[in-house]
CSV table of N, CA, C and O in Angstrom, one decimal:
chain,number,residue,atom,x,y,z
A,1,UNK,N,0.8,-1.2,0.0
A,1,UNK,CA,0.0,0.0,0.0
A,1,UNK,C,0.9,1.2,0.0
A,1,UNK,O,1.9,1.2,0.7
A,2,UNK,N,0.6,2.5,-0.8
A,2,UNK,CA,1.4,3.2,-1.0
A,2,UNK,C,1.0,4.4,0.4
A,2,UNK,O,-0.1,4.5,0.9
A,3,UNK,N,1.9,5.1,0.7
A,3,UNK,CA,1.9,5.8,2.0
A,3,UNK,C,1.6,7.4,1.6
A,3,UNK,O,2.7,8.0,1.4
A,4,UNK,N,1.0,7.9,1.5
A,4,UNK,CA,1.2,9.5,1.7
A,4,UNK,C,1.4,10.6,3.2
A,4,UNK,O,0.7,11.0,4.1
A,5,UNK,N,2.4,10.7,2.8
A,5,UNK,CA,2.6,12.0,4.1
A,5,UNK,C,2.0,13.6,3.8
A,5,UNK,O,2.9,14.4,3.6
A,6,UNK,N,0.9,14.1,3.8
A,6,UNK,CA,0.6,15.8,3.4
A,6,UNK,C,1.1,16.2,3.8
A,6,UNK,O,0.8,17.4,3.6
A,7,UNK,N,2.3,16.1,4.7
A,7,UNK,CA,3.0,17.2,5.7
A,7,UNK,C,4.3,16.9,5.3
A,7,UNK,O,5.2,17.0,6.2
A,8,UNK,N,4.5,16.7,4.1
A,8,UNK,CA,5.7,16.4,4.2
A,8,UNK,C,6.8,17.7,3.4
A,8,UNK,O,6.3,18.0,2.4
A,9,UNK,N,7.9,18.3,3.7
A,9,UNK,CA,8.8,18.8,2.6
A,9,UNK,C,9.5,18.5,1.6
A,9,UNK,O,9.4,17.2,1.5
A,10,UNK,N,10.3,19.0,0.6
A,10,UNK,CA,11.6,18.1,0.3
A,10,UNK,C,12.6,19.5,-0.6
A,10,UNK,O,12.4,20.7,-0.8
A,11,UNK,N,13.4,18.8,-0.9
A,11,UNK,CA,14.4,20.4,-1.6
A,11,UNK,C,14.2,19.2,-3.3
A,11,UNK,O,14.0,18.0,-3.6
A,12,UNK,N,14.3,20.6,-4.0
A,12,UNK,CA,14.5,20.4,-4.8
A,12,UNK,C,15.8,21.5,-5.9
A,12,UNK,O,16.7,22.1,-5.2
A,13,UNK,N,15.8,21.6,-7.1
A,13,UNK,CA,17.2,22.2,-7.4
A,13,UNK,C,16.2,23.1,-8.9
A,13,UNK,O,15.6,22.8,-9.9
A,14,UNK,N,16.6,24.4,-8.3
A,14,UNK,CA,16.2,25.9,-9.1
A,14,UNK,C,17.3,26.0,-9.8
A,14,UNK,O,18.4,25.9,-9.2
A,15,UNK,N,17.2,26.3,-11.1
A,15,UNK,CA,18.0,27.0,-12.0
A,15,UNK,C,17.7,28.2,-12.3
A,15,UNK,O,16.6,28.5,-12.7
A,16,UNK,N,18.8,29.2,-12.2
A,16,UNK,CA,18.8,30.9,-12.5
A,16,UNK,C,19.3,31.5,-13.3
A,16,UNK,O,20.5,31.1,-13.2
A,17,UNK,N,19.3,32.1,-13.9
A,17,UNK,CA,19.7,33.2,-15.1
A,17,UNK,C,19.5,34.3,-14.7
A,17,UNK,O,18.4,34.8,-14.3
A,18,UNK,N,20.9,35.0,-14.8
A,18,UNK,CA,20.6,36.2,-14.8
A,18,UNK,C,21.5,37.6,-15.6
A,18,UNK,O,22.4,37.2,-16.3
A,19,UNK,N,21.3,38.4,-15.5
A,19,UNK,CA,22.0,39.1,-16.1
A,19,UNK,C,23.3,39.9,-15.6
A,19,UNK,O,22.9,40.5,-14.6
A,20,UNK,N,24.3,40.0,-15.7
A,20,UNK,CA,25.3,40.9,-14.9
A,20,UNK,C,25.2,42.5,-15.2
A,20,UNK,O,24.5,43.0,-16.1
A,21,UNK,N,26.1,43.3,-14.4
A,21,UNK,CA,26.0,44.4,-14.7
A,21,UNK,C,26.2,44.9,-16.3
A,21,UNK,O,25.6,45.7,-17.0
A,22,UNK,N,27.2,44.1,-16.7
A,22,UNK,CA,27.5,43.9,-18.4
A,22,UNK,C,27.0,43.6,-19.1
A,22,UNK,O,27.3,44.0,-20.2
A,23,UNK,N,25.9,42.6,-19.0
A,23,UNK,CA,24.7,42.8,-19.9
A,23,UNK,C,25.0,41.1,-19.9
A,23,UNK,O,24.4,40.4,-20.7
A,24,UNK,N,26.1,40.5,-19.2
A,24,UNK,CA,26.5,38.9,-19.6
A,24,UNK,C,25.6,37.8,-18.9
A,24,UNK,O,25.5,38.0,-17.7
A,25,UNK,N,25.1,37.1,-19.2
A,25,UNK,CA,24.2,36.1,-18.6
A,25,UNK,C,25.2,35.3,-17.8
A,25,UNK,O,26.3,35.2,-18.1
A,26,UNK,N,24.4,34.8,-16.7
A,26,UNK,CA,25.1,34.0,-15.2
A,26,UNK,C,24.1,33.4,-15.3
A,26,UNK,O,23.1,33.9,-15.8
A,27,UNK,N,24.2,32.1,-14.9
A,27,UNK,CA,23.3,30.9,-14.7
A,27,UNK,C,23.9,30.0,-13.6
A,27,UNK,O,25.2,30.0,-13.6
A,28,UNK,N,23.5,29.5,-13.0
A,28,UNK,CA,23.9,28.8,-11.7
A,28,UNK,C,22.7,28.1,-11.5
A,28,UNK,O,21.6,28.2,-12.1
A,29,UNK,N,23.0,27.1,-10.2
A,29,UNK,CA,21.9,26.2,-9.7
A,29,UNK,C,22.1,26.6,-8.0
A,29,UNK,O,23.1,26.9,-7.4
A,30,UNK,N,20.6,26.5,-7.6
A,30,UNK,CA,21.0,26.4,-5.8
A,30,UNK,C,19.9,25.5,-5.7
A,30,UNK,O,19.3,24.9,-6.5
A,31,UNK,N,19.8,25.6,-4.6
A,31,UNK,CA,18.8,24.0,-3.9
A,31,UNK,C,17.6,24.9,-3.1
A,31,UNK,O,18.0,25.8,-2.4
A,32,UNK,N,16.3,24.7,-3.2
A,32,UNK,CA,15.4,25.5,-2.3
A,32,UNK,C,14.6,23.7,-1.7
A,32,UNK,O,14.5,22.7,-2.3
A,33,UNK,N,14.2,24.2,-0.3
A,33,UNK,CA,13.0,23.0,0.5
A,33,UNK,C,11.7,24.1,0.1
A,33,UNK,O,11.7,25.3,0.0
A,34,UNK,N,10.7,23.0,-0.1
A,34,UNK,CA,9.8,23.3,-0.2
A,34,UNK,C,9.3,22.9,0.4
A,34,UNK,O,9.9,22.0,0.9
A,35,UNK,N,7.2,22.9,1.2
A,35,UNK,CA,6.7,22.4,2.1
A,35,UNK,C,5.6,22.0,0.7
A,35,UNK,O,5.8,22.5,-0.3
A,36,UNK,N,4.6,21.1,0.9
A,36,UNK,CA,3.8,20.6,0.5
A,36,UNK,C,2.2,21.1,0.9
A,36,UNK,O,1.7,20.4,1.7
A,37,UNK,N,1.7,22.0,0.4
A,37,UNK,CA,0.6,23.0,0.9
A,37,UNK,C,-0.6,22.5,0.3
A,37,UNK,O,-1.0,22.9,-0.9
A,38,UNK,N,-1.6,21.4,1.3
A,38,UNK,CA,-2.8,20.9,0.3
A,38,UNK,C,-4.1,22.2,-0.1
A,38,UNK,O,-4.4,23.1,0.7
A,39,UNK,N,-4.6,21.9,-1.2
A,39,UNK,CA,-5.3,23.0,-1.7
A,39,UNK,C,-6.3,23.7,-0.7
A,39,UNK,O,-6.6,24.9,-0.6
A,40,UNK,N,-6.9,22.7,0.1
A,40,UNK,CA,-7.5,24.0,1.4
A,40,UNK,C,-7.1,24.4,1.7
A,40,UNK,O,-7.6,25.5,1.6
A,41,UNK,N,-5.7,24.5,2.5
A,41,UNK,CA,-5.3,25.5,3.0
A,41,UNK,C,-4.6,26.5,2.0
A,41,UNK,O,-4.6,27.7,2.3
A,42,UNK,N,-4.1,26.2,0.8
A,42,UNK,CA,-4.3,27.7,-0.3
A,42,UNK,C,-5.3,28.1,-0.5
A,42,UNK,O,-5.2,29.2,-1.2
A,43,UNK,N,-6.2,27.9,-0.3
A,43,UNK,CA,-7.2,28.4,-0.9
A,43,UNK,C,-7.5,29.8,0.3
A,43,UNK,O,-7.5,31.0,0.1
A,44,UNK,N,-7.6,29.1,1.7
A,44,UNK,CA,-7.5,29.7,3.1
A,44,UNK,C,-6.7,30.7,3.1
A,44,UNK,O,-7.1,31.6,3.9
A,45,UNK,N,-5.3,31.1,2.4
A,45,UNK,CA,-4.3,32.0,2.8
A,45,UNK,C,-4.6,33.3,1.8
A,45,UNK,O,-4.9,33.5,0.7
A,46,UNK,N,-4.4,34.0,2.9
A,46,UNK,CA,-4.9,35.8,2.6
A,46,UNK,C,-4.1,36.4,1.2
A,46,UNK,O,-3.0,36.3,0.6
A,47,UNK,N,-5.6,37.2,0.9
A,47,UNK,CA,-4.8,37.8,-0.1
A,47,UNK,C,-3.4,38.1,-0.6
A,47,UNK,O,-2.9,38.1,-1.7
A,48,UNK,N,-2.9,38.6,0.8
A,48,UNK,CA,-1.5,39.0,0.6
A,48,UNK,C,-0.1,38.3,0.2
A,48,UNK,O,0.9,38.6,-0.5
A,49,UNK,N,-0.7,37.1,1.0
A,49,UNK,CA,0.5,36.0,1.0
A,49,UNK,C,0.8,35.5,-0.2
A,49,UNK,O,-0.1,34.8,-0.7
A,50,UNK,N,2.1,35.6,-1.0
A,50,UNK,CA,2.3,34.8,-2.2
A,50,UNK,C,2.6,33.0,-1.8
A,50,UNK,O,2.8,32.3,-0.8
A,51,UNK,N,2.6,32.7,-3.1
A,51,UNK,CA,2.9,31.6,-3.1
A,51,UNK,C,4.4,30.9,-2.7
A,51,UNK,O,4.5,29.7,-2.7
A,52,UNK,N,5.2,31.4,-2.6
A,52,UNK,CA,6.7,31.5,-1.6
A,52,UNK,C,6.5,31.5,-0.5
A,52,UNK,O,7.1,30.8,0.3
A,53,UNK,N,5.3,32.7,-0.1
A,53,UNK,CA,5.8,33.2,1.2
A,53,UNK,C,4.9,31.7,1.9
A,53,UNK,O,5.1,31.5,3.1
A,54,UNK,N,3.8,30.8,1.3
A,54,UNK,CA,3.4,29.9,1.5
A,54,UNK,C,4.4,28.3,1.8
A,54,UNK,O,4.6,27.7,2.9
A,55,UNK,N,4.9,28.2,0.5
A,55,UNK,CA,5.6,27.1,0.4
A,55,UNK,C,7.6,27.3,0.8
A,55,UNK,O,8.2,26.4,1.4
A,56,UNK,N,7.9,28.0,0.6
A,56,UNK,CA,9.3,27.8,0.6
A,56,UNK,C,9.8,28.3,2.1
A,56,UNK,O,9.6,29.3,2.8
A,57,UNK,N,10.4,27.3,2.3
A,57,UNK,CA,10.8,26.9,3.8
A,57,UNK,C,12.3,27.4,4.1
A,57,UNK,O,12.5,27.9,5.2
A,58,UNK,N,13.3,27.4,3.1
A,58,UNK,CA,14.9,27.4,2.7
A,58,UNK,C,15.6,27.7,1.3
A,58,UNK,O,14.9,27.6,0.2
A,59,UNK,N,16.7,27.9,1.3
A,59,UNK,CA,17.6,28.1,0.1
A,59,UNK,C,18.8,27.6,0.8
A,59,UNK,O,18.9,27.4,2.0
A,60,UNK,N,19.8,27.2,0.0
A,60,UNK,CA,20.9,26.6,0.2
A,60,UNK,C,22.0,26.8,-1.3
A,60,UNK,O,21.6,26.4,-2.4
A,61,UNK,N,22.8,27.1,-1.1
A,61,UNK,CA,24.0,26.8,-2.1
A,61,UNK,C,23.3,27.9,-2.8
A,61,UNK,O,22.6,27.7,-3.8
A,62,UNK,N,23.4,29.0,-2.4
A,62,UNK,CA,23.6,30.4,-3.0
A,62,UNK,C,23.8,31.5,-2.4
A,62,UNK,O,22.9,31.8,-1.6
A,63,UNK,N,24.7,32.3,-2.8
A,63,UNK,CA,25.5,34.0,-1.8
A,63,UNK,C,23.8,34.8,-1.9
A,63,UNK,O,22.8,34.5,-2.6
A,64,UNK,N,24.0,35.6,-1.2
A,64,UNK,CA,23.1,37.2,-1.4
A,64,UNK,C,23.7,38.1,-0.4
A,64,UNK,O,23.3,38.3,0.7
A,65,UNK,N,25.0,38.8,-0.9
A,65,UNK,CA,25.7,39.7,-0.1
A,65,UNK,C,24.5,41.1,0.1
A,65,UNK,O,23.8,41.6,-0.8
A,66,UNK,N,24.6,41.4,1.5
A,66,UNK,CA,23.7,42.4,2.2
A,66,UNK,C,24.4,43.9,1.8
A,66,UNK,O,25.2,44.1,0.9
A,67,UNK,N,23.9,44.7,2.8
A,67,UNK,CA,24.2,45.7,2.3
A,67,UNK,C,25.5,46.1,2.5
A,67,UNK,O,26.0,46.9,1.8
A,68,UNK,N,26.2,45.5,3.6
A,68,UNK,CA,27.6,45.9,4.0
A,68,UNK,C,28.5,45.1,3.7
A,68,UNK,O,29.6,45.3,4.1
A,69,UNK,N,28.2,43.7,2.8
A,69,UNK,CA,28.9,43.3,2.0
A,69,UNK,C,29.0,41.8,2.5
A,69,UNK,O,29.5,41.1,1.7
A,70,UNK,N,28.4,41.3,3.7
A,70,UNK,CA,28.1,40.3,4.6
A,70,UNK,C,27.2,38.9,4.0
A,70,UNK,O,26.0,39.1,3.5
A,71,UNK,N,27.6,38.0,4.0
A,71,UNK,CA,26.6,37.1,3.1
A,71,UNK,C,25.1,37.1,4.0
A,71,UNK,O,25.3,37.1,5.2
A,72,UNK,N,23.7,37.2,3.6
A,72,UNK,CA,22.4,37.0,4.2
A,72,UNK,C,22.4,35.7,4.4
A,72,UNK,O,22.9,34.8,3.7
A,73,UNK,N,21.7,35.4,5.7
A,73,UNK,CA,21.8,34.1,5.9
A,73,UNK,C,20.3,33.9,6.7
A,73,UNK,O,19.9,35.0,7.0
A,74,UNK,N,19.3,32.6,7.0
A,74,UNK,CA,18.0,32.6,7.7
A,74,UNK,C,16.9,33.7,7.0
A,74,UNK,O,17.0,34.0,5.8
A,75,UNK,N,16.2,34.2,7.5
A,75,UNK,CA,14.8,34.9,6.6
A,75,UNK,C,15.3,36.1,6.0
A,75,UNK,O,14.5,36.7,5.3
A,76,UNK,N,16.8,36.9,6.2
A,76,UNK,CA,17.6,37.8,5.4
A,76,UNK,C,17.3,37.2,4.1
A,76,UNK,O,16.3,37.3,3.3
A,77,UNK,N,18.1,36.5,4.0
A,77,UNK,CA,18.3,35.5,3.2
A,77,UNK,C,17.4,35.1,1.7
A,77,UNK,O,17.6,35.3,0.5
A,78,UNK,N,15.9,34.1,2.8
A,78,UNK,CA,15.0,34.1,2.0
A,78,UNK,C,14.2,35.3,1.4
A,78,UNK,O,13.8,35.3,0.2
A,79,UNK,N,14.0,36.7,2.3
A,79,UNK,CA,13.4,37.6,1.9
A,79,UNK,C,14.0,38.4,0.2
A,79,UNK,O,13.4,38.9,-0.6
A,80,UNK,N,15.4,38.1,0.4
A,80,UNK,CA,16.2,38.5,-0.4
A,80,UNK,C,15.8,38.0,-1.9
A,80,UNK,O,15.7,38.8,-2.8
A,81,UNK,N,15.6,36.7,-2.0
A,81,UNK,CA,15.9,35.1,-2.8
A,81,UNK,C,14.3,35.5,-3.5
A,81,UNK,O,14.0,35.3,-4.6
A,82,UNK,N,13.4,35.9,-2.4
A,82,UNK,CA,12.0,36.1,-2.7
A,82,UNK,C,11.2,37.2,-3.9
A,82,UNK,O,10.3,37.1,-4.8
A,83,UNK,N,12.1,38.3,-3.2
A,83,UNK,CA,11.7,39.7,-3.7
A,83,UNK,C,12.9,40.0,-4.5
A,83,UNK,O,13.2,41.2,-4.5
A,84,UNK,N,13.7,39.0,-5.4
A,84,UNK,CA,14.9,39.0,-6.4
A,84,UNK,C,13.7,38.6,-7.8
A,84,UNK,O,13.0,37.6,-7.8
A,85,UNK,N,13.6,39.7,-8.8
A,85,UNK,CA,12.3,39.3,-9.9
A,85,UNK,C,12.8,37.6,-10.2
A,85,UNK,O,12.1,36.7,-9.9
A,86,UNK,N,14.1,37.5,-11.0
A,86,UNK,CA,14.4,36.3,-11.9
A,86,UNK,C,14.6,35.2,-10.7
A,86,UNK,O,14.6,34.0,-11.1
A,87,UNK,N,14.8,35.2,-9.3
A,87,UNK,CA,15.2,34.3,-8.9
A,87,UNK,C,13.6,33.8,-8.2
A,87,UNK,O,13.3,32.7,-8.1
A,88,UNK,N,13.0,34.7,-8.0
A,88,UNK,CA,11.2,34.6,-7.4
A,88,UNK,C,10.6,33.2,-8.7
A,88,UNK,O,10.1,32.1,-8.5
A,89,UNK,N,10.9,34.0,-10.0
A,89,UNK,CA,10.2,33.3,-11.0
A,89,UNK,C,11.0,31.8,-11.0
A,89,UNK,O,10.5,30.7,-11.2
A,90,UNK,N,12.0,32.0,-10.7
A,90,UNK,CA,12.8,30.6,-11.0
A,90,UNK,C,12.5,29.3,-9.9
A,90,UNK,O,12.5,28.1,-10.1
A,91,UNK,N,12.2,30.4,-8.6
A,91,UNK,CA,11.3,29.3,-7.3
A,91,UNK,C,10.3,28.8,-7.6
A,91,UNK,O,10.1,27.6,-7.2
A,92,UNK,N,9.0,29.5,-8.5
A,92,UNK,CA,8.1,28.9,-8.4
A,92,UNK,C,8.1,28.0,-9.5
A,92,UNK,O,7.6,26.9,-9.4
A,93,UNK,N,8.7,28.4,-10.5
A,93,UNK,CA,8.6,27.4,-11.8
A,93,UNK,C,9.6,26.5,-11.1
A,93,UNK,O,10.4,26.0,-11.9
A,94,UNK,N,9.8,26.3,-10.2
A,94,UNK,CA,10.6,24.8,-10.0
A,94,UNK,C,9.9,24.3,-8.6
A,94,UNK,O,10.2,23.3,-8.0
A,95,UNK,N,8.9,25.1,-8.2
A,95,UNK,CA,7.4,24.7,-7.2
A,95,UNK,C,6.6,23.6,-8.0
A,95,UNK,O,6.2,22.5,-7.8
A,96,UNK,N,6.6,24.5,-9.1
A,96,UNK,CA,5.3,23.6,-9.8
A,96,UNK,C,5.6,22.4,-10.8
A,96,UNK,O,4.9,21.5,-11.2
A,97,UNK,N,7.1,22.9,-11.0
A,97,UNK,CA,7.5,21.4,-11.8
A,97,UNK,C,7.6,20.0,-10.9
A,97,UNK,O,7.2,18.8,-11.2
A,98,UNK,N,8.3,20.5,-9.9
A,98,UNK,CA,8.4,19.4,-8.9
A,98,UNK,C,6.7,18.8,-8.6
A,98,UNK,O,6.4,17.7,-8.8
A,99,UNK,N,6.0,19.6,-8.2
A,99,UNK,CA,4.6,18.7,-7.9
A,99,UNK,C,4.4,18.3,-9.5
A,99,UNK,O,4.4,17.1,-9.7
A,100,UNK,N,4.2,19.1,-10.4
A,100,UNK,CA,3.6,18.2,-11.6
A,100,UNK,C,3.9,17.0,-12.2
A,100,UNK,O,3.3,16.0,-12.3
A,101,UNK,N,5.7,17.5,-12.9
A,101,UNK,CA,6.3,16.8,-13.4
A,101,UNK,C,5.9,15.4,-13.7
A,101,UNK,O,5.5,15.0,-14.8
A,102,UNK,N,6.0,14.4,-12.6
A,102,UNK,CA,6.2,13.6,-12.4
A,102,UNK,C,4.4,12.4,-12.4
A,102,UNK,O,4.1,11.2,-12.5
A,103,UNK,N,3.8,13.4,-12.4
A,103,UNK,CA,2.7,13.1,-12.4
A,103,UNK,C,1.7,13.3,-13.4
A,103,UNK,O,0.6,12.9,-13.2
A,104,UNK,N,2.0,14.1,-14.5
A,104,UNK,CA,1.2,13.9,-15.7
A,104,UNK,C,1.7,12.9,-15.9
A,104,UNK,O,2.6,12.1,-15.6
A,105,UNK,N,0.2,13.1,-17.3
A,105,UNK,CA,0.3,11.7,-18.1
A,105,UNK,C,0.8,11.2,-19.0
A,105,UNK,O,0.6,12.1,-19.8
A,106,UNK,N,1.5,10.1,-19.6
A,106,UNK,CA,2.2,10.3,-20.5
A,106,UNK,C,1.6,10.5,-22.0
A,106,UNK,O,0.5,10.1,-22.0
A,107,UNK,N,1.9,10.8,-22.9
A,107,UNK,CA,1.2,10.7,-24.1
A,107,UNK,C,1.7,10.3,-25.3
A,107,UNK,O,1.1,10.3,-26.3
């Protein structure tokens, strides 16, 4: 019998692009945990709350130097990783690949 946990997390691996001051693209990988959020309780979460501020628990294996030049570390950190446009889009498109992916159908 197959087991389901709803409460469960797991990390998965975001890829980023981005642009440098020079106009040169940077791409890297870091690792984000994600929490597993069943559709009632999204549906329940206030207008305000994004879909990040729901699911993503951590980041790992990537800098975000602060303002005095200090790497961000704990909800610095995430807040940073969040409200970054290309790296925001790059969390959730690897939110929703991870739940889908794996579970469409084949054709």
């Amino acid at each position: 019998m197959f087991k389901l946990n709803t409460k469960r997390s797991y990390q998965q691996p975001v890829s980023l692009t981005i642009y440098d001051e020079q106009g040169k693209e940077q791409t890297g990988r870091f690792t984000a945990t994600f929490k597993v959020m069943p559709y009632d309780q999204v549906k329940e979460q206030p207008e305000d709350v994004t879909l990040l501020d729901a699911v993503l628990v951590s980041v790992s294996d990537i800098e975000v130097p602060g303002e005095n030049g200090e790497m961000l570390t704990g909800g610095a950190l995430l807040d940073a990783v969040k409200n970054d446009p290309a790296a925001s889009v790059a969390l959730i498109s690897a939110y929703h690949e991870s739940i889908t992916k794996k579970n469409r159908p084949r054709t």
